[in-house]
Amino acid sequence: MAYKVAIVGATGNVGREMLDILAERRFPVSEVVPLASSRSIGQEVSFGEKTLKCRHLDTYDFSDTDICLMSAGGTVSKDWSPRIGAQGCVVIDNSSAWRMDPDVPLIVPEVNADATAGFRKKNIIANPNCSTAQLVVALKPLHDAATIRRVVVSTYQSVSGAGKDAMDELFAQTRSVFVSDPVEAKKFPKRIAFNLIPQIDVFMEDGFTKEEWKMVAETKKILDPKIKLVATCVRVPVFISHSEAVNIEFEKPISADEARDILREAPGVLVIDKREPGGYITPHEAAGEDATYISRIREDPTVDNGLVLWCVSDNLRKGAALNAVQIAEVLMNRKLLTPKARAA
């Protein structure tokens, strides 16, 4: 059983990761079609040992394609995903365009794979925000064990979450600092090199940013609408991997040792938690890895039934490309999608 897979936005950071992960995980494909805008037509991308040329999204016929991995931004997805879905191709979208649509499942396979079956309403499945994805992977097994009441999270998010131009800006600014050239900010509102920016996405009327709102709304939709959550999202001068300091208040008692044991058995989680110098994970070490890493698990003495932990994951992989491919694997493994070629 092999699927024809199209990737929209194949030349971007996440699109290239999608191609790599499809090959690494040996997802059964009959054909992979990289798609891009007019300025990238003919540009070459790698898929395993093959080199593929990008084709034009505007002229591509999705009627014989089974799965479309969409990573071209919310504007493109709003326009194209319904049209692609209407042709019988399931869209797994990485943008924020469809996440809060009640007819579109918002999926992290380790957390709510059962909800995937609801994709048939629009033939669209949404990937959560990168910072939300790793958070709910960590929260789910603890919520099952002791019921989460409240979460306070501070994020330390890498520049790759803002795209290739943002990564280039960090590199250029860092170089400018070392050679005493003027530091120019284009992608970010302030200098990012050797600095922190406490703003990701636009500000809302209540003073929170859109990124912070996404974490609240998406966690409720994926995990449990009763969970209270507040976030402060910060951009840091790291190329890849998001980190999060997470305070959790539970309804039931749970010790740090119990949480550590639970998380060690949880899908998609690796616990690196030694109470010694270096006995924890950092963004550098998580880059290129699939797991959501948990460190610094300890009890919070300021609240009843409280825990504190450190959570790190590669935002281009689990936060985006890997999660999308895992959703495709759910469609396959649960026989929710039959390849068109097989059906014919």
GROMACS .gro file of C-alpha atoms in nm:
model
  344
    1MET     CA    1   0.000   0.000   0.000
    2ALA     CA    2   0.178   0.314  -0.123
    3TYR     CA    3   0.060   0.675  -0.123
    4LYS     CA    4   0.121   0.961  -0.362
    5VAL     CA    5   0.235   1.254  -0.147
    6ALA     CA    6   0.265   1.620  -0.244
    7ILE     CA    7   0.458   1.871  -0.035
    8VAL     CA    8   0.358   2.236  -0.069
    9GLY     CA    9   0.640   2.466   0.038
   10ALA     CA   10   0.903   2.202  -0.031
   11THR     CA   11   1.192   2.451  -0.050
   12GLY     CA   12   1.136   2.595   0.300
   13ASN     CA   13   1.290   2.480   0.629
   14VAL     CA   14   0.993   2.262   0.723
   15GLY     CA   15   0.928   2.139   0.368
   16ARG     CA   16   1.283   2.005   0.343
   17GLU     CA   17   1.247   1.840   0.684
   18MET     CA   18   0.926   1.675   0.565
   19LEU     CA   19   1.112   1.526   0.268
   20ASP     CA   20   1.393   1.401   0.493
   21ILE     CA   21   1.156   1.250   0.751
   22LEU     CA   22   0.941   1.075   0.489
   23ALA     CA   23   1.260   0.909   0.364
   24GLU     CA   24   1.404   0.837   0.710
   25ARG     CA   25   1.084   0.671   0.834
   26ARG     CA   26   1.035   0.490   0.503
   27PHE     CA   27   0.681   0.612   0.466
   28PRO     CA   28   0.532   0.404   0.180
   29VAL     CA   29   0.517   0.641  -0.116
   30SER     CA   30   0.442   0.565  -0.479
   31GLU     CA   31   0.558   0.916  -0.568
   32VAL     CA   32   0.664   1.234  -0.389
   33VAL     CA   33   0.585   1.564  -0.562
   34PRO     CA   34   0.753   1.883  -0.431
   35LEU     CA   35   0.545   2.193  -0.501
   36ALA     CA   36   0.636   2.558  -0.465
   37SER     CA   37   0.556   2.908  -0.587
   38SER     CA   38   0.657   3.038  -0.929
   39ARG     CA   39   0.992   3.171  -0.805
   40SER     CA   40   1.100   2.822  -0.699
   41ILE     CA   41   0.986   2.618  -1.001
   42GLY     CA   42   1.265   2.387  -1.111
   43GLN     CA   43   1.457   2.426  -0.787
   44GLU     CA   44   1.593   2.091  -0.672
   45VAL     CA   45   1.524   1.926  -0.337
   46SER     CA   46   1.644   1.595  -0.193
   47PHE     CA   47   1.429   1.296  -0.108
   48GLY     CA   48   1.645   1.014   0.023
   49GLU     CA   49   1.897   0.943  -0.252
   50LYS     CA   50   1.679   1.109  -0.515
   51THR     CA   51   1.684   1.466  -0.639
   52LEU     CA   52   1.343   1.608  -0.725
   53LYS     CA   53   1.251   1.927  -0.911
   54CYS     CA   54   0.981   2.152  -0.772
   55ARG     CA   55   0.661   2.191  -0.968
   56HIS     CA   56   0.415   2.481  -0.968
   57LEU     CA   57   0.136   2.466  -0.713
   58ASP     CA   58  -0.098   2.669  -0.936
   59THR     CA   59  -0.098   2.413  -1.218
   60TYR     CA   60  -0.083   2.089  -1.019
   61ASP     CA   61  -0.377   1.847  -1.030
   62PHE     CA   62  -0.439   1.689  -0.688
   63SER     CA   63  -0.709   1.449  -0.807
   64ASP     CA   64  -0.470   1.150  -0.810
   65THR     CA   65  -0.277   1.252  -0.495
   66ASP     CA   66  -0.351   1.094  -0.158
   67ILE     CA   67  -0.183   1.325   0.095
   68CYS     CA   68  -0.070   1.685   0.079
   69LEU     CA   69   0.175   1.805   0.343
   70MET     CA   70   0.114   2.180   0.348
   71SER     CA   71   0.390   2.408   0.475
   72ALA     CA   72   0.348   2.733   0.284
   73GLY     CA   73   0.192   2.963   0.544
   74GLY     CA   74  -0.162   3.051   0.649
   75THR     CA   75  -0.256   3.264   0.348
   76VAL     CA   76  -0.169   2.991   0.098
   77SER     CA   77  -0.335   2.726   0.311
   78LYS     CA   78  -0.659   2.923   0.350
   79ASP     CA   79  -0.680   2.952  -0.027
   80TRP     CA   80  -0.560   2.609  -0.132
   81SER     CA   81  -0.643   2.354   0.139
   82PRO     CA   82  -1.022   2.351   0.076
   83ARG     CA   83  -0.962   2.316  -0.297
   84ILE     CA   84  -0.714   2.034  -0.246
   85GLY     CA   85  -0.946   1.859   0.000
   86ALA     CA   86  -1.234   1.886  -0.247
   87GLN     CA   87  -1.028   1.680  -0.492
   88GLY     CA   88  -1.013   1.392  -0.242
   89CYS     CA   89  -0.659   1.463  -0.122
   90VAL     CA   90  -0.611   1.487   0.258
   91VAL     CA   91  -0.428   1.804   0.361
   92ILE     CA   92  -0.206   1.794   0.670
   93ASP     CA   93  -0.149   2.163   0.729
   94ASN     CA   94   0.136   2.314   0.929
   95SER     CA   95   0.002   2.672   0.944
   96SER     CA   96  -0.235   2.830   1.195
   97ALA     CA   97  -0.510   2.866   0.933
   98TRP     CA   98  -0.728   2.570   1.037
   99ARG     CA   99  -0.624   2.484   1.392
  100MET     CA  100  -0.926   2.628   1.565
  101ASP     CA  101  -1.182   2.527   1.302
  102PRO     CA  102  -1.426   2.293   1.481
  103ASP     CA  103  -1.449   2.075   1.170
  104VAL     CA  104  -1.071   2.027   1.148
  105PRO     CA  105  -0.890   1.788   1.386
  106LEU     CA  106  -0.586   1.939   1.560
  107ILE     CA  107  -0.357   1.642   1.613
  108VAL     CA  108  -0.049   1.539   1.806
  109PRO     CA  109  -0.045   1.158   1.754
  110GLU     CA  110   0.099   1.076   2.099
  111VAL     CA  111  -0.183   1.276   2.259
  112ASN     CA  112  -0.508   1.258   2.060
  113ALA     CA  113  -0.466   1.024   1.763
  114ASP     CA  114  -0.829   0.909   1.795
  115ALA     CA  115  -0.948   1.255   1.686
  116THR     CA  116  -0.782   1.206   1.347
  117ALA     CA  117  -1.090   1.022   1.221
  118GLY     CA  118  -1.278   1.353   1.207
  119PHE     CA  119  -1.076   1.470   0.906
  120ARG     CA  120  -1.347   1.367   0.657
  121LYS     CA  121  -1.556   1.680   0.716
  122LYS     CA  122  -1.311   1.895   0.521
  123ASN     CA  123  -1.028   1.655   0.430
  124ILE     CA  124  -0.799   1.879   0.636
  125ILE     CA  125  -0.596   1.795   0.949
  126ALA     CA  126  -0.410   2.066   1.139
  127ASN     CA  127  -0.066   2.053   1.294
  128PRO     CA  128  -0.042   2.254   1.618
  129ASN     CA  129   0.197   2.538   1.683
  130CYS     CA  130   0.552   2.412   1.739
  131SER     CA  131   0.563   2.526   2.102
  132THR     CA  132   0.227   2.362   2.174
  133ALA     CA  133   0.324   2.028   2.017
  134GLN     CA  134   0.612   1.954   2.251
  135LEU     CA  135   0.423   2.088   2.552
  136VAL     CA  136   0.121   1.859   2.514
  137VAL     CA  137   0.345   1.555   2.455
  138ALA     CA  138   0.491   1.624   2.798
  139LEU     CA  139   0.160   1.712   2.966
  140LYS     CA  140  -0.058   1.425   2.838
  141PRO     CA  141   0.079   1.137   3.049
  142LEU     CA  142   0.091   1.356   3.359
  143HIS     CA  143  -0.266   1.475   3.300
  144ASP     CA  144  -0.381   1.113   3.271
  145ALA     CA  145  -0.215   1.034   3.603
  146ALA     CA  146  -0.306   1.330   3.823
  147THR     CA  147  -0.533   1.571   3.623
  148ILE     CA  148  -0.377   1.905   3.540
  149ARG     CA  149  -0.551   2.212   3.681
  150ARG     CA  150  -0.317   2.493   3.573
  151VAL     CA  151  -0.002   2.542   3.365
  152VAL     CA  152   0.238   2.839   3.359
  153VAL     CA  153   0.488   2.814   3.075
  154SER     CA  154   0.774   3.035   2.961
  155THR     CA  155   0.916   2.950   2.620
  156TYR     CA  156   1.264   3.005   2.479
  157GLN     CA  157   1.202   2.969   2.105
  158SER     CA  158   1.465   2.936   1.835
  159VAL     CA  159   1.478   3.163   1.531
  160SER     CA  160   1.405   2.875   1.290
  161GLY     CA  161   1.044   2.901   1.406
  162ALA     CA  162   1.031   3.228   1.210
  163GLY     CA  163   1.175   3.077   0.892
  164LYS     CA  164   1.499   3.072   0.694
  165ASP     CA  165   1.522   3.452   0.675
  166ALA     CA  166   1.522   3.465   1.054
  167MET     CA  167   1.804   3.213   1.074
  168ASP     CA  168   2.000   3.416   0.819
  169GLU     CA  169   1.940   3.730   1.027
  170LEU     CA  170   2.078   3.570   1.343
  171PHE     CA  171   2.386   3.456   1.152
  172ALA     CA  172   2.442   3.796   0.989
  173GLN     CA  173   2.389   3.990   1.313
  174THR     CA  174   2.624   3.761   1.506
  175ARG     CA  175   2.892   3.812   1.246
  176SER     CA  176   2.836   4.188   1.253
  177VAL     CA  177   2.885   4.193   1.631
  178PHE     CA  178   3.218   4.010   1.602
  179VAL     CA  179   3.357   4.233   1.327
  180SER     CA  180   3.207   4.555   1.471
  181ASP     CA  181   2.977   4.618   1.174
  182PRO     CA  182   2.634   4.783   1.222
  183VAL     CA  183   2.369   4.535   1.335
  184GLU     CA  184   2.059   4.549   1.115
  185ALA     CA  185   1.719   4.411   1.223
  186LYS     CA  186   1.478   4.319   0.944
  187LYS     CA  187   1.288   4.005   1.037
  188PHE     CA  188   1.269   4.081   1.409
  189PRO     CA  189   1.153   4.402   1.583
  190LYS     CA  190   1.483   4.424   1.771
  191ARG     CA  191   1.830   4.278   1.744
  192ILE     CA  192   1.831   3.902   1.813
  193ALA     CA  193   2.207   3.834   1.826
  194PHE     CA  194   2.319   3.808   2.192
  195ASN     CA  195   1.973   3.923   2.294
  196LEU     CA  196   1.621   3.802   2.385
  197ILE     CA  197   1.296   3.931   2.236
  198PRO     CA  198   0.983   3.887   2.452
  199GLN     CA  199   0.750   3.897   2.153
  200ILE     CA  200   0.652   3.622   1.909
  201ASP     CA  201   0.379   3.708   1.658
  202VAL     CA  202   0.160   4.020   1.695
  203PHE     CA  203   0.020   4.173   2.013
  204MET     CA  204  -0.347   4.126   2.099
  205GLU     CA  205  -0.574   4.368   2.286
  206ASP     CA  206  -0.520   4.198   2.623
  207GLY     CA  207  -0.141   4.240   2.601
  208PHE     CA  208  -0.064   3.878   2.518
  209THR     CA  209   0.087   3.790   2.181
  210LYS     CA  210  -0.078   3.568   1.923
  211GLU     CA  211   0.181   3.298   1.994
  212GLU     CA  212   0.085   3.296   2.361
  213TRP     CA  213  -0.285   3.279   2.271
  214LYS     CA  214  -0.217   2.986   2.038
  215MET     CA  215  -0.059   2.785   2.318
  216VAL     CA  216  -0.363   2.839   2.538
  217ALA     CA  217  -0.630   2.767   2.275
  218GLU     CA  218  -0.451   2.473   2.115
  219THR     CA  219  -0.369   2.300   2.444
  220LYS     CA  220  -0.735   2.320   2.541
  221LYS     CA  221  -0.849   2.178   2.205
  222ILE     CA  222  -0.591   1.897   2.196
  223LEU     CA  223  -0.574   1.795   2.560
  224ASP     CA  224  -0.855   1.928   2.780
  225PRO     CA  225  -1.065   2.248   2.768
  226LYS     CA  226  -1.067   2.263   3.150
  227ILE     CA  227  -0.692   2.321   3.177
  228LYS     CA  228  -0.598   2.679   3.266
  229LEU     CA  229  -0.280   2.791   3.092
  230VAL     CA  230  -0.082   3.113   3.069
  231ALA     CA  231   0.229   3.157   2.851
  232THR     CA  232   0.511   3.402   2.797
  233CYS     CA  233   0.685   3.338   2.466
  234VAL     CA  234   1.039   3.461   2.406
  235ARG     CA  235   1.260   3.446   2.096
  236VAL     CA  236   1.620   3.351   2.177
  237PRO     CA  237   1.942   3.350   1.970
  238VAL     CA  238   1.936   2.974   1.904
  239PHE     CA  239   1.907   2.835   1.551
  240ILE     CA  240   1.704   2.516   1.616
  241SER     CA  241   1.497   2.372   1.904
  242HIS     CA  242   1.247   2.532   2.138
  243SER     CA  243   1.282   2.512   2.516
  244GLU     CA  244   1.013   2.557   2.780
  245ALA     CA  245   1.011   2.606   3.156
  246VAL     CA  246   0.681   2.456   3.271
  247ASN     CA  247   0.505   2.492   3.608
  248ILE     CA  248   0.215   2.251   3.651
  249GLU     CA  249  -0.052   2.240   3.922
  250PHE     CA  250  -0.246   1.913   3.958
  251GLU     CA  251  -0.573   1.816   4.122
  252LYS     CA  252  -0.417   1.502   4.272
  253PRO     CA  253  -0.085   1.455   4.451
  254ILE     CA  254   0.209   1.355   4.230
  255SER     CA  255   0.575   1.344   4.329
  256ALA     CA  256   0.874   1.425   4.112
  257ASP     CA  257   0.979   1.059   4.123
  258GLU     CA  258   0.633   0.946   4.012
  259ALA     CA  259   0.632   1.200   3.729
  260ARG     CA  260   0.979   1.089   3.621
  261ASP     CA  261   0.867   0.725   3.603
  262ILE     CA  262   0.550   0.817   3.412
  263LEU     CA  263   0.736   1.027   3.159
  264ARG     CA  264   1.001   0.758   3.102
  265GLU     CA  265   0.722   0.531   2.976
  266ALA     CA  266   0.544   0.798   2.771
  267PRO     CA  267   0.542   0.785   2.388
  268GLY     CA  268   0.766   1.040   2.218
  269VAL     CA  269   0.937   1.141   2.545
  270LEU     CA  270   1.296   1.095   2.661
  271VAL     CA  271   1.385   1.184   3.019
  272ILE     CA  272   1.738   1.320   3.078
  273ASP     CA  273   1.730   1.423   3.441
  274LYS     CA  274   2.044   1.390   3.651
  275ARG     CA  275   2.091   1.634   3.936
  276GLU     CA  276   2.446   1.719   3.841
  277PRO     CA  277   2.619   1.969   3.608
  278GLY     CA  278   2.517   1.887   3.251
  279GLY     CA  279   2.258   1.629   3.358
  280TYR     CA  280   1.986   1.789   3.143
  281ILE     CA  281   1.910   1.851   2.776
  282THR     CA  282   1.983   2.171   2.584
  283PRO     CA  283   1.851   2.297   2.248
  284HIS     CA  284   2.179   2.214   2.076
  285GLU     CA  285   2.155   1.848   2.178
  286ALA     CA  286   1.788   1.819   2.079
  287ALA     CA  287   1.844   1.951   1.725
  288GLY     CA  288   1.795   1.680   1.466
  289GLU     CA  289   1.626   1.447   1.715
  290ASP     CA  290   1.265   1.328   1.715
  291ALA     CA  291   1.200   1.310   2.089
  292THR     CA  292   1.055   1.562   2.327
  293TYR     CA  293   1.316   1.578   2.602
  294ILE     CA  294   1.227   1.636   2.968
  295SER     CA  295   1.475   1.745   3.235
  296ARG     CA  296   1.485   1.923   3.574
  297ILE     CA  297   1.172   1.750   3.710
  298ARG     CA  298   1.108   1.877   4.062
  299GLU     CA  299   0.831   1.953   4.306
  300ASP     CA  300   0.699   2.309   4.332
  301PRO     CA  301   0.685   2.405   4.703
  302THR     CA  302   0.471   2.716   4.636
  303VAL     CA  303   0.150   2.529   4.547
  304ASP     CA  304  -0.021   2.205   4.645
  305ASN     CA  305   0.041   1.922   4.398
  306GLY     CA  306   0.284   2.125   4.188
  307LEU     CA  307   0.568   2.021   3.958
  308VAL     CA  308   0.827   2.212   3.756
  309LEU     CA  309   1.006   2.075   3.450
  310TRP     CA  310   1.224   2.171   3.152
  311CYS     CA  311   1.105   2.063   2.806
  312VAL     CA  312   1.313   2.079   2.484
  313SER     CA  313   1.238   1.963   2.129
  314ASP     CA  314   1.349   2.027   1.771
  315ASN     CA  315   1.079   2.265   1.649
  316LEU     CA  316   1.134   2.181   1.281
  317ARG     CA  317   1.080   1.812   1.352
  318LYS     CA  318   0.833   1.736   1.634
  319GLY     CA  319   0.706   2.092   1.618
  320ALA     CA  320   0.627   2.068   1.248
  321ALA     CA  321   0.755   1.814   0.993
  322LEU     CA  322   0.775   1.502   1.209
  323ASN     CA  323   0.430   1.560   1.358
  324ALA     CA  324   0.284   1.596   1.006
  325VAL     CA  325   0.441   1.268   0.890
  326GLN     CA  326   0.324   1.096   1.209
  327ILE     CA  327  -0.031   1.210   1.129
  328ALA     CA  328   0.006   1.055   0.783
  329GLU     CA  329   0.120   0.735   0.955
  330VAL     CA  330  -0.195   0.739   1.171
  331LEU     CA  331  -0.407   0.765   0.855
  332MET     CA  332  -0.221   0.466   0.713
  333ASN     CA  333  -0.195   0.247   1.024
  334ARG     CA  334  -0.559   0.293   1.119
  335LYS     CA  335  -0.670   0.237   0.761
  336LEU     CA  336  -0.844   0.575   0.753
  337LEU     CA  337  -0.714   0.645   0.403
  338THR     CA  338  -0.692   0.409   0.105
  339PRO     CA  339  -0.449   0.505  -0.173
  340LYS     CA  340  -0.635   0.616  -0.485
  341ALA     CA  341  -0.427   0.396  -0.711
  342ARG     CA  342  -0.519   0.093  -0.498
  343ALA     CA  343  -0.884   0.194  -0.487
  344ALA     CA  344  -0.890   0.219  -0.866
   0.00000   0.00000   0.00000
